[in-house]
CSV table of C-alpha atoms in Angstrom, one decimal:
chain,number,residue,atom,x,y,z
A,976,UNK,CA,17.5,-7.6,171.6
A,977,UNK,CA,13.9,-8.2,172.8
A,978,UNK,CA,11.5,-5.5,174.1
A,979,UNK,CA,9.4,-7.3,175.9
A,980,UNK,CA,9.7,-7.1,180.0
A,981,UNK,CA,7.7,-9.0,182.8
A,982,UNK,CA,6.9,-6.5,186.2
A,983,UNK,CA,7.3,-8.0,189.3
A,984,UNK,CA,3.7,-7.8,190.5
A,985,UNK,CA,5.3,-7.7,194.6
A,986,UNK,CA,8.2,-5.1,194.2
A,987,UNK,CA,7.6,-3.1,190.7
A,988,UNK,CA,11.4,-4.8,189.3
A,989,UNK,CA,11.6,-5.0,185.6
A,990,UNK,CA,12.5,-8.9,184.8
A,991,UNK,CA,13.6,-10.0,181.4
A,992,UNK,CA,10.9,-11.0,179.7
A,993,UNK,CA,12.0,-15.1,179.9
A,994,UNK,CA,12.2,-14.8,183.8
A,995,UNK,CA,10.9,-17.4,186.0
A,996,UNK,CA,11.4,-15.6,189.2
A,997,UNK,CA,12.1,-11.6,190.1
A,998,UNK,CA,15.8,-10.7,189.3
A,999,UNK,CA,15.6,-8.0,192.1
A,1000,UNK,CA,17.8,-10.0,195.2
A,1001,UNK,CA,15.6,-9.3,198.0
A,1002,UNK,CA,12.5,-10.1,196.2
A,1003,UNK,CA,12.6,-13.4,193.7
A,1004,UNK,CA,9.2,-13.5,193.5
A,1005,UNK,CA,7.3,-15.9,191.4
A,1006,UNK,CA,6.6,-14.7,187.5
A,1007,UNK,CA,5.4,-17.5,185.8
A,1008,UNK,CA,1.2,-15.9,185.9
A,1009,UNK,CA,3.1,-12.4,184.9
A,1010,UNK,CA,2.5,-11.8,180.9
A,1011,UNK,CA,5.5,-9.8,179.1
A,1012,UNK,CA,4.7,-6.9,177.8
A,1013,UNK,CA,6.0,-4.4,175.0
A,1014,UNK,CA,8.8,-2.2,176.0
A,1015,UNK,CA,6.4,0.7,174.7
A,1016,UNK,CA,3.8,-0.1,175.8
A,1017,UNK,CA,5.4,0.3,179.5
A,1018,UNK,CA,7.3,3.7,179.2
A,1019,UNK,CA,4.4,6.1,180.7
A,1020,UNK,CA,4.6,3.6,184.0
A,1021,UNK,CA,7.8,3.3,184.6
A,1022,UNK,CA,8.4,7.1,185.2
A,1023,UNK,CA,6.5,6.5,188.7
A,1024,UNK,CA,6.6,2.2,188.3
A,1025,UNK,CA,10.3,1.4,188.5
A,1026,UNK,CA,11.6,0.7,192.1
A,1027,UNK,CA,14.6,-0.8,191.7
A,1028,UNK,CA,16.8,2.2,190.2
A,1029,UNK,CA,14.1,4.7,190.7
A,1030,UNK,CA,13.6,4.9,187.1
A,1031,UNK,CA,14.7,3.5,183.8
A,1032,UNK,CA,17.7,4.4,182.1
A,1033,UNK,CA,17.7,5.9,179.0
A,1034,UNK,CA,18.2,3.1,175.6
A,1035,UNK,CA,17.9,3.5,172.2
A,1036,UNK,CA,14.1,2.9,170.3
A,1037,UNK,CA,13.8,-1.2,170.8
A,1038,UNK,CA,16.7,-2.3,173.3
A,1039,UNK,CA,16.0,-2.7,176.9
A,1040,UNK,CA,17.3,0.0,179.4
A,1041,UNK,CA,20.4,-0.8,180.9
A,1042,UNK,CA,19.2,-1.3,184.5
A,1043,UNK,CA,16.9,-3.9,182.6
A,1044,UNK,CA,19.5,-6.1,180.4
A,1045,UNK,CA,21.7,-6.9,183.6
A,1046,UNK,CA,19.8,-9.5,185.2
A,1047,UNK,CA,20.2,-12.5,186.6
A,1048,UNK,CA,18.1,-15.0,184.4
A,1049,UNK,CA,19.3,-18.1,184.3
A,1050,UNK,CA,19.1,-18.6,180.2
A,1051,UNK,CA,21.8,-18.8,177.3
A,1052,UNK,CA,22.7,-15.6,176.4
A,1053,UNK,CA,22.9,-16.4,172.6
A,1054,UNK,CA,19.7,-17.8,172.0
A,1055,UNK,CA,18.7,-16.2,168.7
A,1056,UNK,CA,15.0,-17.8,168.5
A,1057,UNK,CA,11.8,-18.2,171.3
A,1058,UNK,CA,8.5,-20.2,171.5
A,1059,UNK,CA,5.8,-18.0,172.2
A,1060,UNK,CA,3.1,-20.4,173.5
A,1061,UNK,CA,-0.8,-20.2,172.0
A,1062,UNK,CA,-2.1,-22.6,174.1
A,1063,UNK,CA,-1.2,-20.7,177.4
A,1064,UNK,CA,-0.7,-16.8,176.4
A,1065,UNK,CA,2.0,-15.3,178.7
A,1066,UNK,CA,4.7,-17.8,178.0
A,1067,UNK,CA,7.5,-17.9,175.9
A,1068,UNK,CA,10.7,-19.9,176.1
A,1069,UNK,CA,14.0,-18.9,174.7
A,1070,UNK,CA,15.3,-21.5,171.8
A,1071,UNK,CA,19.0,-22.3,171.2
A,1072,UNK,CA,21.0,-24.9,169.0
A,1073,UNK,CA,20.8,-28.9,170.2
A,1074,UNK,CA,18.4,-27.1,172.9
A,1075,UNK,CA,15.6,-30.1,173.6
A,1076,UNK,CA,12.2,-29.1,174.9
A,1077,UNK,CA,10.1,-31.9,177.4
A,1078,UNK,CA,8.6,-31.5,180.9
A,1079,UNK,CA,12.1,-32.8,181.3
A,1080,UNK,CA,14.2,-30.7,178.6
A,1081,UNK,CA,16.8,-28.0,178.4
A,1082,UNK,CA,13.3,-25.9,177.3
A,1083,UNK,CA,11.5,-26.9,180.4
A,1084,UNK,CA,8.0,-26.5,179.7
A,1085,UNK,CA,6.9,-28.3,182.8
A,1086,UNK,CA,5.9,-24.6,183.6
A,1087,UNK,CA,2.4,-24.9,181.3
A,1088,UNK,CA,-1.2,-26.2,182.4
A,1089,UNK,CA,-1.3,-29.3,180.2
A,1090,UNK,CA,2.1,-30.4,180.2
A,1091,UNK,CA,1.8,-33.9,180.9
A,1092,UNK,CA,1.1,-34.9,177.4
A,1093,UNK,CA,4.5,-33.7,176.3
A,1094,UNK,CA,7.0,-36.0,176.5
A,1095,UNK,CA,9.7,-35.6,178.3
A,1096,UNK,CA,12.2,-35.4,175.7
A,1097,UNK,CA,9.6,-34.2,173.1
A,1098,UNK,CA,11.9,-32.4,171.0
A,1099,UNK,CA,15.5,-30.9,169.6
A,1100,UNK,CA,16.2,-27.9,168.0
A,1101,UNK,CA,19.0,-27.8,165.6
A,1102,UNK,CA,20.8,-24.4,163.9
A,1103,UNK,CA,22.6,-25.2,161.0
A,1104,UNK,CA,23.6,-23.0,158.1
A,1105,UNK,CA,21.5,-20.4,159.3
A,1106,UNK,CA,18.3,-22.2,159.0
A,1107,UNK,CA,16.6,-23.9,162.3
A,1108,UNK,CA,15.2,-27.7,162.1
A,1109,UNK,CA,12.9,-28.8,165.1
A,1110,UNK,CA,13.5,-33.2,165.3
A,1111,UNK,CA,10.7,-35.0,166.6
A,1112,UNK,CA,11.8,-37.4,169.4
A,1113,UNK,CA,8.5,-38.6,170.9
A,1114,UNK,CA,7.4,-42.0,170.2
A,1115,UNK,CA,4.0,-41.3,171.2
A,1116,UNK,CA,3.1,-38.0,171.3
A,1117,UNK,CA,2.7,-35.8,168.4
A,1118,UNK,CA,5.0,-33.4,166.9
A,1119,UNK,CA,3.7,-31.3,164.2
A,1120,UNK,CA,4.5,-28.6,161.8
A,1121,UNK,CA,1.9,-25.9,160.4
A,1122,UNK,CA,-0.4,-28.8,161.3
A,1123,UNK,CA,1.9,-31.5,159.5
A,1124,UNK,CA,2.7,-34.4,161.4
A,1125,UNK,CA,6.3,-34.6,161.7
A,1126,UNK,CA,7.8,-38.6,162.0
A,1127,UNK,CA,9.8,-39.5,165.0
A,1128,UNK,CA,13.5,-39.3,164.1
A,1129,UNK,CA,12.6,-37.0,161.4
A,1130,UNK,CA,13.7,-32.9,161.0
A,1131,UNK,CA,11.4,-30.3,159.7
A,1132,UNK,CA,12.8,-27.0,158.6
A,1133,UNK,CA,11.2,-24.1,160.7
A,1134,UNK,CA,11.1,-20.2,159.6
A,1135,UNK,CA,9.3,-17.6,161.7
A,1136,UNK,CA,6.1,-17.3,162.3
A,1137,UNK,CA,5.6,-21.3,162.2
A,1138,UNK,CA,3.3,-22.7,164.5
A,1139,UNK,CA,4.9,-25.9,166.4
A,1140,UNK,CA,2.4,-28.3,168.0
A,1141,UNK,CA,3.7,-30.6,170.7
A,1142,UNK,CA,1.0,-32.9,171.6
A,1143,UNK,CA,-2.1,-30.5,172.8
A,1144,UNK,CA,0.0,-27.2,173.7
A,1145,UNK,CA,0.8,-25.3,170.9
A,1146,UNK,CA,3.8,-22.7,170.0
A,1147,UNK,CA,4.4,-19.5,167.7
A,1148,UNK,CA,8.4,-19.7,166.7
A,1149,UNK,CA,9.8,-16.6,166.2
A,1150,UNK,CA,13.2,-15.7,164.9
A,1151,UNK,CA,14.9,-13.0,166.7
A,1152,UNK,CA,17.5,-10.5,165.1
A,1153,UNK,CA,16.1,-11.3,161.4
């Protein structure tokens, strides 16, 4: 489980970390300029900071508090990998198997400054015996690996800590649960 968490700058909610929009019903206001930060790093604050519940509920060292984990984010559950993004710090999008990633993609990064040089359908992700494989499907833009071109058609085995490069934005991969 991740312990990152994004707080909603209008209402003081704690949002998962992926969210788009504050989880808190009678706010849903806009996250996407609000950086995650480190569970830890927000435990001081949210003894006075959290408005939803009053305060946080207790969790074990590296899991989310309760009142945190049931959101309403609208992301696969299961996703056991993310992208964070080095081009636009702040951003990170949640990976999962067959997932493709485009302005237009299941991993919308439409989100992102300079977008429009990813393709729509830039890439798939693919899980398979335990190991993840990113396929180039851009024709014209680039798709590289550790700063190695990868073909279009052709899969590249990823492990954590790769750097993925989509045209001009570039990604951190990160495997989660390792």
């Amino acid at each position: 489980m991740s312990n990152r968490v994004k707080k909603c700058p209008k209402c003081g909610f704690w949002n998962d970390e992926f969210a788009y929009f504050c989880e808190k019903p009678e706010c849903k206001e806009s996250l996407m300029n609000v950086a995650a930060v480190n569970i830890d790093d927000t435990s001081q604050e949210k003894e006075t900071g959290f408005r939803y519940n009053d305060k946080p509920q207790t969790s074990k060292k590296g899991q989310l508090p309760d009142n945190v984990k049931n959101t309403y984010t609208k992301h696969l559950p299961n996703a056991e990998a993310r992208l964070e993004c080095l081009s636009q710090p702040g951003f990170a999008f949640k990976v999962f198997d067959q997932g493709i990633i485009g302005r237009q993609g299941d991993i919308d990064v439409s989100c992102l400054e300079n977008c429009l040089y990813i393709s729509r359908l830039h890439a798939c992700f693919f899980l398979a015996e335990g190991k993840w494989y990113l396929q180039n499907l851009s024709e014209t833009n680039k798709t590289m690996v550790n700063n190695a071109r990868v073909p279009h058609g052709f899969r590249q085995v990823l492990s954590d800590g790769d750097r993925i490069t989509l045209a001009n934005s570039s990604f951190l991969f990160r495997v989660m649960n390792q």
